[in-house]
Amino acid sequence: MSGTKKVGKQTVKFTHQPKIISTASIVGPKEGEGPLGRYFDKVLTDNIYGEKSWEKAESKIFKETIELAIQKAGLTEDKIDFLLCGDLLNQTIASNFAVRDFPIPFLGLYGACSTMVEAMVLAAMLVDGGFADYVVAGASSHHDTAERQYRYPTEQGVQRPLTAQWTVTGAGVVTIATEGTGPNITYATIGQVIDLGQKDADNMGSAMAPAATDTIFQHFKDTNHSPDDYDLIITGDLGKLGKKLTQEMLKQKGLDLTGKLEDCGVLIYSDKQDVHSGGSGCGCAATVFSGYLYNQLTNKKYKRIMLVATGALLSPTSSQQGESIPSIAHAIVVENN
Amino acid sequence: MRQYIYAFVVGGIICVIAQVLMDTTKLKPAHILVLFVTLGGVLSALGVYQPLVNIAGAGATIPIPGFGHAMVSGVLEEIEKSGIVGVFSGGLKATAIGLSAAVLFGYIMALLFNPKG
């Protein structure tokens, strides 16, 4: 490979440094009550949002978030070259139904809860490669649609074990552009699928921790950076258990991230909210980045951060057949110059 | 009064066993449901469950093993009356009220209420 943009085994370096010129986030009431509540653009009063089903509500939330991101970038729909979206539902219907009214070329994505970073990486590549001036990328999840599909209908009121995480209701969308003001995307490390045989769908943090560990470790190996080059390394939705595991596994590999490692799923809810191990879902990394992290970057609180979104690539069918949970993690580096 | 206390204690113990299983094993709610119905049936066939019902009343019949017990005692009764076909008819006959009520009330609740999250 002759590419000057590929660094090491799994990392790309963006030579033209695509900019994130706007972000938008809309969340449900529970996320709004959490510690990051004030950073989101809009907090809903209930999860159904005036619709007849959770699925319709999720698509409506996603659609409005996309509209808001385009509007906040000072653009109109016809200026957007590509739209890249994904979600957790079968056949990614939350995205497909959300974008059907936009006259924008669309690529649907699935990377489970890693989808936000997958979309951002591909959008940055399209922009950096000269294929587009403006790309909108986003991801969404909804507590009740995810529960219905992956676990039990909420109406059934099944008890959740303490290792379980709470799927975030919300959508986060970013506009990535060649020109404009906003933090730059400088590196991305694309993860490989890792499966160490964990089978418990109520403990996805520990299933995904090895994937997060692998991608973070590979990023430092590929770039020769050190943890001190980063103000924050934040995983998507490992939750409390997964975060602790990742930190320990990285330490064993000789990478000490004490004080640097955070997790969107841990930050989004407070302990009082009774969500057990923390938040999860595509919307977790998507809303925390679009709301809180982007705000901290534009206010120069952080100079360089790495967002590592983690995905558990299971399906209800694979769980029922007793399969383990393959996992993935993608990392993207965003910095102020 | 005494039966109320027994109902509370027996029903409580059944639920505690289920809770401990949920918290300490990998069993899912559906596993426990099936396990408890079957267990109620087996205990009923061994003649252990009826004495529990006698002392604790609803404390033993309302938790899900009570459903297994009702099916098995229905089968046994029906065998007395109509022979071997009772194996097929007795269980459902004995639990028909419970099953129909569950379907009817479930339907009514679904019509009346709309979850908001």
Coordinates of C-alpha atoms in Angstrom, one line a residue:
Chain A
M1 CA 0.0 0.0 0.0
S2 CA 1.4 3.3 -1.0
G3 CA -1.0 5.4 1.1
T4 CA 0.6 8.2 2.9
K5 CA -2.5 8.5 5.1
K6 CA -2.2 5.0 6.6
V7 CA -0.1 4.9 9.7
G8 CA 0.9 1.5 11.1
K9 CA -1.5 -1.4 11.1
Q10 CA -5.0 0.1 11.7
T11 CA -4.7 3.8 11.9
V12 CA -5.3 6.6 9.4
K13 CA -3.9 10.1 9.6
F14 CA -6.0 12.8 8.1
T15 CA -3.7 15.1 6.1
H16 CA -6.4 17.8 5.4
Q17 CA -7.8 17.6 8.9
P18 CA -11.6 17.6 8.4
K19 CA -13.4 19.9 10.8
I20 CA -16.4 19.3 12.9
I21 CA -18.4 22.5 12.2
S22 CA -21.5 21.6 14.1
T23 CA -23.1 19.0 16.3
A24 CA -26.7 18.4 17.5
S25 CA -28.1 16.2 20.2
I26 CA -31.6 15.4 21.3
V27 CA -32.2 13.1 24.3
G28 CA -34.9 11.6 26.4
P29 CA -36.0 12.8 29.9
K30 CA -33.7 10.4 31.8
E31 CA -30.6 11.6 29.9
G32 CA -31.8 15.2 30.4
E33 CA -31.9 14.6 34.2
G34 CA -28.4 13.2 34.2
P35 CA -25.2 15.2 34.9
L36 CA -24.7 16.2 31.3
G37 CA -28.3 17.3 30.8
R38 CA -27.6 21.0 30.1
Y39 CA -25.2 20.2 27.2
F40 CA -27.9 18.6 25.0
D41 CA -29.8 20.8 22.5
K42 CA -33.2 19.4 23.4
V43 CA -34.5 17.2 26.2
L44 CA -37.8 15.4 25.6
T45 CA -40.5 15.2 28.2
D46 CA -41.2 11.5 27.5
N47 CA -39.7 8.7 25.4
I48 CA -42.7 8.3 23.0
Y49 CA -42.5 11.9 21.7
G50 CA -46.1 12.1 20.6
E51 CA -45.8 9.0 18.3
K52 CA -47.7 5.7 18.3
S53 CA -44.6 3.5 18.8
W54 CA -41.1 3.7 20.2
E55 CA -39.7 3.0 16.8
K56 CA -41.6 6.0 15.2
A57 CA -40.4 8.1 18.2
E58 CA -36.8 7.1 17.6
S59 CA -36.9 8.0 13.9
K60 CA -38.5 11.4 14.7
I61 CA -35.8 12.2 17.3
F62 CA -33.1 11.2 14.8
K63 CA -34.7 13.2 12.0
E64 CA -34.9 16.4 14.1
T65 CA -31.4 16.0 15.3
I66 CA -30.1 15.8 11.7
E67 CA -32.1 18.9 10.8
L68 CA -30.7 20.7 13.8
A69 CA -27.1 19.8 13.0
I70 CA -27.4 21.0 9.4
Q71 CA -29.1 24.2 10.6
K72 CA -26.5 24.8 13.3
A73 CA -23.8 24.5 10.6
G74 CA -25.5 27.4 8.8
L75 CA -26.2 25.1 5.8
T76 CA -29.2 23.8 3.9
E77 CA -29.9 20.2 2.9
D78 CA -28.8 20.7 -0.7
K79 CA -25.3 21.6 0.4
I80 CA -24.7 18.3 2.2
D81 CA -22.9 15.8 0.0
F82 CA -23.5 12.6 2.0
L83 CA -25.5 11.5 5.0
L84 CA -24.1 8.6 7.1
C85 CA -26.3 7.2 9.8
G86 CA -26.8 4.0 11.8
D87 CA -28.7 2.7 14.8
L88 CA -29.4 -0.6 16.7
L89 CA -32.7 -1.8 15.2
N90 CA -33.1 -4.6 12.8
Q91 CA -32.4 -3.4 9.2
T92 CA -31.4 -0.1 10.8
I93 CA -35.0 1.2 10.4
A94 CA -34.5 4.1 12.9
S95 CA -32.0 5.6 10.4
N96 CA -33.7 4.6 7.2
F97 CA -37.0 6.0 8.2
A98 CA -35.4 9.2 9.7
V99 CA -33.6 10.1 6.4
R100 CA -36.4 9.3 3.9
D101 CA -37.4 12.9 3.7
F102 CA -33.9 14.2 3.1
P103 CA -32.8 14.6 -0.6
I104 CA -29.3 13.7 0.4
P105 CA -27.3 10.7 -0.8
F106 CA -27.3 8.2 2.1
L107 CA -25.1 5.4 3.4
G108 CA -26.6 3.3 6.2
L109 CA -24.2 1.9 8.8
Y110 CA -24.3 -0.8 11.5
G111 CA -21.5 -1.1 14.1
A112 CA -23.8 -1.6 17.1
C113 CA -22.9 1.0 19.7
S114 CA -19.7 1.8 17.8
T115 CA -21.7 3.3 15.0
M116 CA -21.2 7.0 15.9
V117 CA -17.4 6.7 15.5
E118 CA -17.7 4.5 12.4
A119 CA -19.9 7.2 10.8
M120 CA -17.5 10.0 11.8
V121 CA -14.4 8.1 10.6
L122 CA -16.0 7.4 7.2
A123 CA -17.3 11.0 6.9
A124 CA -13.8 12.3 7.7
M125 CA -12.4 10.0 5.1
L126 CA -14.9 11.2 2.5
V127 CA -14.0 14.8 3.3
D128 CA -10.2 14.2 3.6
G129 CA -10.1 12.3 0.4
G130 CA -11.7 15.1 -1.5
F131 CA -15.0 13.3 -2.2
A132 CA -17.1 15.7 -0.3
D133 CA -17.2 19.2 1.2
Y134 CA -19.9 18.5 3.8
V135 CA -20.9 15.2 5.3
V136 CA -23.4 14.7 8.1
A137 CA -22.8 11.7 10.3
G138 CA -24.9 10.5 13.2
A139 CA -26.2 7.6 15.3
S140 CA -29.3 7.0 17.4
S141 CA -30.7 4.6 20.0
H142 CA -33.8 4.4 22.1
H143 CA -34.2 2.7 25.4
D144 CA -37.6 1.1 24.6
T145 CA -36.9 0.0 21.0
A146 CA -33.7 -1.6 22.2
E147 CA -35.3 -3.3 25.1
R148 CA -38.0 -4.7 22.8
Q149 CA -35.6 -6.0 20.3
Y150 CA -32.7 -7.3 22.5
R151 CA -34.3 -8.1 25.8
Y152 CA -38.0 -7.9 26.9
P153 CA -40.7 -5.4 26.2
T154 CA -40.7 -2.7 28.8
E155 CA -44.3 -3.4 29.6
Q156 CA -43.3 -6.8 31.0
G157 CA -41.3 -5.2 33.8
V158 CA -38.6 -7.7 34.0
Q159 CA -35.9 -7.2 36.6
R160 CA -32.5 -6.0 35.4
P161 CA -29.4 -7.5 36.9
L162 CA -26.8 -5.1 38.4
T163 CA -24.3 -5.7 35.5
A164 CA -26.9 -4.5 33.0
Q165 CA -26.6 -1.2 31.3
W166 CA -29.4 1.3 30.3
T167 CA -29.8 2.0 26.6
V168 CA -29.6 5.8 26.0
T169 CA -32.6 7.4 24.3
G170 CA -31.2 10.0 22.0
A171 CA -29.5 10.9 18.8
G172 CA -26.2 12.7 18.1
V173 CA -25.3 14.2 14.8
V174 CA -22.2 16.0 13.5
T175 CA -21.4 18.0 10.4
I176 CA -17.9 17.3 9.1
A177 CA -16.5 19.8 6.5
T178 CA -13.4 20.7 4.6
E179 CA -13.6 24.4 5.7
G180 CA -15.1 26.2 8.7
T181 CA -14.6 26.6 12.4
G182 CA -14.5 23.8 14.8
P183 CA -12.1 21.1 16.1
N184 CA -10.2 19.0 13.7
I185 CA -10.3 15.2 13.2
T186 CA -6.7 14.1 13.0
Y187 CA -6.5 10.4 13.4
A188 CA -8.7 7.3 13.4
T189 CA -8.0 3.8 14.4
I190 CA -10.3 1.2 13.0
G191 CA -10.9 -1.8 15.2
Q192 CA -11.0 -5.5 14.5
V193 CA -13.7 -7.8 15.8
I194 CA -12.6 -9.4 19.0
D195 CA -14.4 -12.3 20.8
L196 CA -13.1 -13.8 24.0
G197 CA -16.2 -15.9 24.4
Q198 CA -18.3 -13.8 26.8
K199 CA -21.9 -14.8 26.4
D200 CA -23.9 -12.7 28.9
A201 CA -26.0 -10.1 27.1
D202 CA -26.6 -8.5 30.5
N203 CA -22.9 -7.8 30.9
M204 CA -21.9 -6.2 27.6
G205 CA -19.3 -3.9 29.1
S206 CA -17.0 -6.8 29.9
A207 CA -17.7 -8.4 26.5
M208 CA -16.6 -5.1 24.8
A209 CA -13.6 -4.3 27.1
P210 CA -11.1 -6.5 25.1
A211 CA -12.1 -4.8 21.9
A212 CA -11.6 -1.3 23.4
T213 CA -8.3 -2.4 24.9
D214 CA -7.1 -3.8 21.5
T215 CA -8.0 -0.6 19.6
I216 CA -6.6 1.8 22.2
F217 CA -3.4 -0.2 22.4
Q218 CA -3.1 -0.4 18.6
H219 CA -3.6 3.3 18.3
F220 CA -0.7 4.1 20.5
K221 CA 1.5 1.5 18.7
D222 CA 0.6 2.9 15.3
T223 CA 1.0 6.6 16.1
N224 CA 3.9 6.4 18.6
H225 CA 1.8 8.8 20.8
S226 CA 1.8 8.5 24.5
P227 CA -1.2 8.9 26.8
D228 CA 0.2 12.3 27.9
D229 CA -0.5 13.6 24.4
Y230 CA -4.2 13.3 25.2
D231 CA -6.4 15.2 27.7
L232 CA -9.0 12.5 27.6
I233 CA -9.5 9.1 26.2
I234 CA -13.2 8.3 26.4
T235 CA -14.9 5.0 25.6
G236 CA -18.4 4.8 24.3
D237 CA -20.5 2.6 26.5
L238 CA -18.4 0.2 28.5
G239 CA -20.1 1.1 31.7
K240 CA -18.5 0.9 35.1
L241 CA -17.4 -2.7 34.9
G242 CA -16.1 -2.5 31.3
K243 CA -14.2 0.7 32.0
K244 CA -12.4 -0.9 35.0
L245 CA -11.6 -4.0 33.0
T246 CA -10.2 -2.0 30.1
Q247 CA -8.0 0.1 32.4
E248 CA -6.7 -3.1 34.0
M249 CA -6.1 -4.8 30.7
L250 CA -4.2 -1.8 29.3
K251 CA -2.1 -1.6 32.4
Q252 CA -1.1 -5.2 31.9
K253 CA 0.0 -4.3 28.4
G254 CA 2.1 -1.5 29.9
L255 CA -0.2 1.4 29.1
D256 CA -1.3 3.3 32.1
L257 CA -4.4 5.5 31.5
T258 CA -5.1 6.4 35.1
G259 CA -6.9 9.7 35.2
K260 CA -7.2 9.8 31.4
L261 CA -9.8 7.1 30.8
E262 CA -13.4 8.0 31.0
D263 CA -16.6 6.4 29.6
C264 CA -19.6 8.1 28.0
G265 CA -21.9 5.5 29.6
V266 CA -20.5 6.3 33.1
L267 CA -20.8 10.1 32.6
I268 CA -24.3 10.3 31.1
Y269 CA -26.2 9.1 34.2
S270 CA -25.7 9.8 37.9
D271 CA -25.6 7.0 40.5
K272 CA -29.0 8.1 41.8
Q273 CA -30.7 7.2 38.5
D274 CA -30.5 3.5 39.2
V275 CA -29.2 2.5 35.8
H276 CA -26.8 -0.1 37.3
S277 CA -23.6 -0.3 35.3
G278 CA -24.2 2.8 33.2
G279 CA -25.5 3.9 29.8
S280 CA -25.2 2.1 26.5
G281 CA -26.4 2.2 22.9
C282 CA -25.3 4.1 19.8
G283 CA -26.9 7.2 21.2
C284 CA -24.6 7.1 24.2
A285 CA -21.3 8.0 22.5
A286 CA -23.3 10.0 19.9
T287 CA -25.0 12.3 22.4
V288 CA -22.2 12.6 24.8
F289 CA -19.8 13.6 22.0
S290 CA -22.3 15.9 20.3
G291 CA -23.4 17.5 23.5
Y292 CA -20.8 17.5 26.2
L293 CA -17.5 16.7 24.6
Y294 CA -17.9 19.0 21.6
N295 CA -18.8 21.8 24.0
Q296 CA -15.6 21.1 26.0
L297 CA -13.5 21.1 22.9
T298 CA -14.9 24.4 21.5
N299 CA -14.4 26.0 24.9
K300 CA -10.8 24.9 24.7
K301 CA -11.2 22.9 27.9
Y302 CA -9.6 20.0 26.0
K303 CA -6.9 20.2 23.4
R304 CA -6.9 16.6 22.1
I305 CA -9.3 13.8 22.9
M306 CA -9.8 10.3 21.6
L307 CA -13.3 8.9 21.4
V308 CA -13.4 5.1 21.3
A309 CA -16.9 3.9 20.6
T310 CA -17.4 0.2 21.4
G311 CA -20.0 -2.1 19.9
A312 CA -21.3 -5.5 21.0
L313 CA -22.1 -7.3 17.7
L314 CA -24.7 -9.7 18.9
S315 CA -28.2 -10.2 17.7
P316 CA -31.2 -11.6 19.5
T317 CA -31.0 -14.7 17.3
S318 CA -27.3 -15.3 18.1
S319 CA -28.0 -14.9 21.8
Q320 CA -30.8 -17.4 21.7
Q321 CA -28.5 -19.9 19.9
G322 CA -26.0 -19.5 22.8
E323 CA -23.3 -17.6 20.7
S324 CA -20.8 -15.5 22.4
I325 CA -20.6 -11.7 21.8
P326 CA -18.1 -10.5 19.2
S327 CA -17.2 -6.9 19.9
I328 CA -15.5 -4.0 18.1
A329 CA -14.1 -0.6 19.0
H330 CA -13.3 2.3 16.7
A331 CA -11.3 5.3 17.8
I332 CA -11.2 8.9 16.5
V333 CA -9.0 11.7 17.6
V334 CA -10.4 15.2 17.7
E335 CA -8.3 18.2 18.6
N336 CA -8.1 22.0 18.6
N337 CA -5.2 23.4 16.7
Chain B
M1 CA -54.9 -14.2 61.2
R2 CA -52.6 -17.2 61.4
Q3 CA -53.2 -18.1 57.8
Y4 CA -52.3 -14.6 56.7
I5 CA -48.9 -15.0 58.4
Y6 CA -48.4 -18.4 56.8
A7 CA -49.4 -17.0 53.4
F8 CA -46.9 -14.2 53.8
V9 CA -44.1 -16.5 54.9
V10 CA -44.6 -19.3 52.4
G11 CA -45.2 -16.9 49.4
G12 CA -42.3 -14.9 50.6
I13 CA -39.9 -17.9 50.7
I14 CA -40.9 -19.0 47.2
C15 CA -40.1 -15.4 45.9
V16 CA -36.9 -15.2 47.9
I17 CA -35.7 -18.5 46.3
A18 CA -36.4 -17.0 42.8
Q19 CA -34.7 -13.8 43.7
V20 CA -31.6 -15.6 44.9
L21 CA -31.5 -17.6 41.7
M22 CA -31.8 -14.5 39.6
D23 CA -29.0 -12.7 41.5
T24 CA -26.5 -15.6 41.8
T25 CA -27.0 -17.7 38.6
K26 CA -27.1 -16.9 34.9
L27 CA -30.8 -18.0 34.8
K28 CA -33.1 -15.5 33.0
P29 CA -36.6 -14.7 34.2
A30 CA -38.1 -17.1 31.6
H31 CA -35.9 -20.0 32.8
I32 CA -37.1 -19.4 36.4
L33 CA -40.7 -19.2 35.2
V34 CA -40.5 -22.6 33.5
L35 CA -38.5 -24.1 36.3
F36 CA -41.0 -23.0 39.0
V37 CA -44.1 -24.2 37.1
T38 CA -42.4 -27.6 36.6
L39 CA -41.2 -27.7 40.2
G40 CA -44.8 -26.9 41.4
G41 CA -46.1 -29.8 39.3
V42 CA -43.5 -32.2 40.6
L43 CA -44.0 -31.3 44.2
S44 CA -47.7 -31.6 43.7
A45 CA -47.4 -35.1 42.2
L46 CA -45.2 -36.1 45.2
G47 CA -47.9 -34.8 47.5
V48 CA -45.8 -32.1 49.0
Y49 CA -47.5 -29.0 47.6
Q50 CA -51.1 -29.6 48.7
P51 CA -50.1 -29.5 52.4
L52 CA -48.4 -26.1 51.7
V53 CA -51.7 -24.9 50.1
N54 CA -53.6 -26.1 53.1
I55 CA -51.6 -24.0 55.5
A56 CA -50.7 -21.0 53.4
G57 CA -53.6 -20.7 51.0
A58 CA -52.9 -18.0 48.4
G59 CA -49.3 -17.8 49.7
A60 CA -48.8 -21.1 47.8
T61 CA -51.4 -20.8 45.0
I62 CA -50.6 -17.3 43.7
P63 CA -46.8 -17.7 43.1
I64 CA -46.1 -19.5 39.8
P65 CA -45.4 -23.0 41.3
G66 CA -49.1 -22.9 42.3
F67 CA -49.9 -23.0 38.6
G68 CA -48.0 -26.2 38.2
H69 CA -49.7 -27.6 41.2
A70 CA -53.1 -26.7 39.8
M71 CA -52.4 -28.4 36.5
V72 CA -51.1 -31.6 38.1
S73 CA -53.9 -31.9 40.7
G74 CA -56.4 -31.2 37.9
V75 CA -54.9 -34.1 35.9
L76 CA -55.1 -36.4 38.9
E77 CA -58.7 -35.5 39.5
E78 CA -59.6 -36.0 35.9
I79 CA -58.0 -39.4 35.8
E80 CA -60.2 -40.5 38.7
K81 CA -63.2 -39.3 36.8
S82 CA -62.6 -40.3 33.2
G83 CA -59.5 -42.4 33.1
I84 CA -56.4 -41.9 31.0
V85 CA -57.8 -39.1 28.8
G86 CA -57.7 -37.0 32.0
V87 CA -53.9 -36.7 31.4
F88 CA -54.8 -34.5 28.4
S89 CA -57.9 -32.7 29.6
G90 CA -57.4 -32.3 33.4
G91 CA -54.5 -29.7 33.4
L92 CA -56.2 -27.2 31.2
K93 CA -59.6 -27.7 32.8
A94 CA -58.2 -26.9 36.2
T95 CA -56.4 -23.8 35.0
A96 CA -58.9 -22.5 32.5
I97 CA -60.1 -19.7 34.8
G98 CA -56.6 -18.4 35.4
L99 CA -55.6 -18.6 31.8
S100 CA -58.8 -16.9 30.4
A101 CA -58.6 -14.2 33.1
A102 CA -54.9 -13.6 32.2
V103 CA -55.8 -13.2 28.5
L104 CA -58.9 -11.0 29.1
F105 CA -57.3 -8.7 31.7
G106 CA -54.1 -8.5 29.7
Y107 CA -56.2 -7.4 26.7
I108 CA -58.2 -4.8 28.6
M109 CA -55.0 -3.3 30.1
A110 CA -53.4 -3.1 26.7
L111 CA -56.5 -1.3 25.4
L112 CA -56.7 1.1 28.3
F113 CA -53.0 2.1 28.9
N114 CA -50.2 3.3 26.7
P115 CA -46.7 3.1 28.1
K116 CA -44.7 6.3 27.9
G117 CA -41.3 4.9 28.7

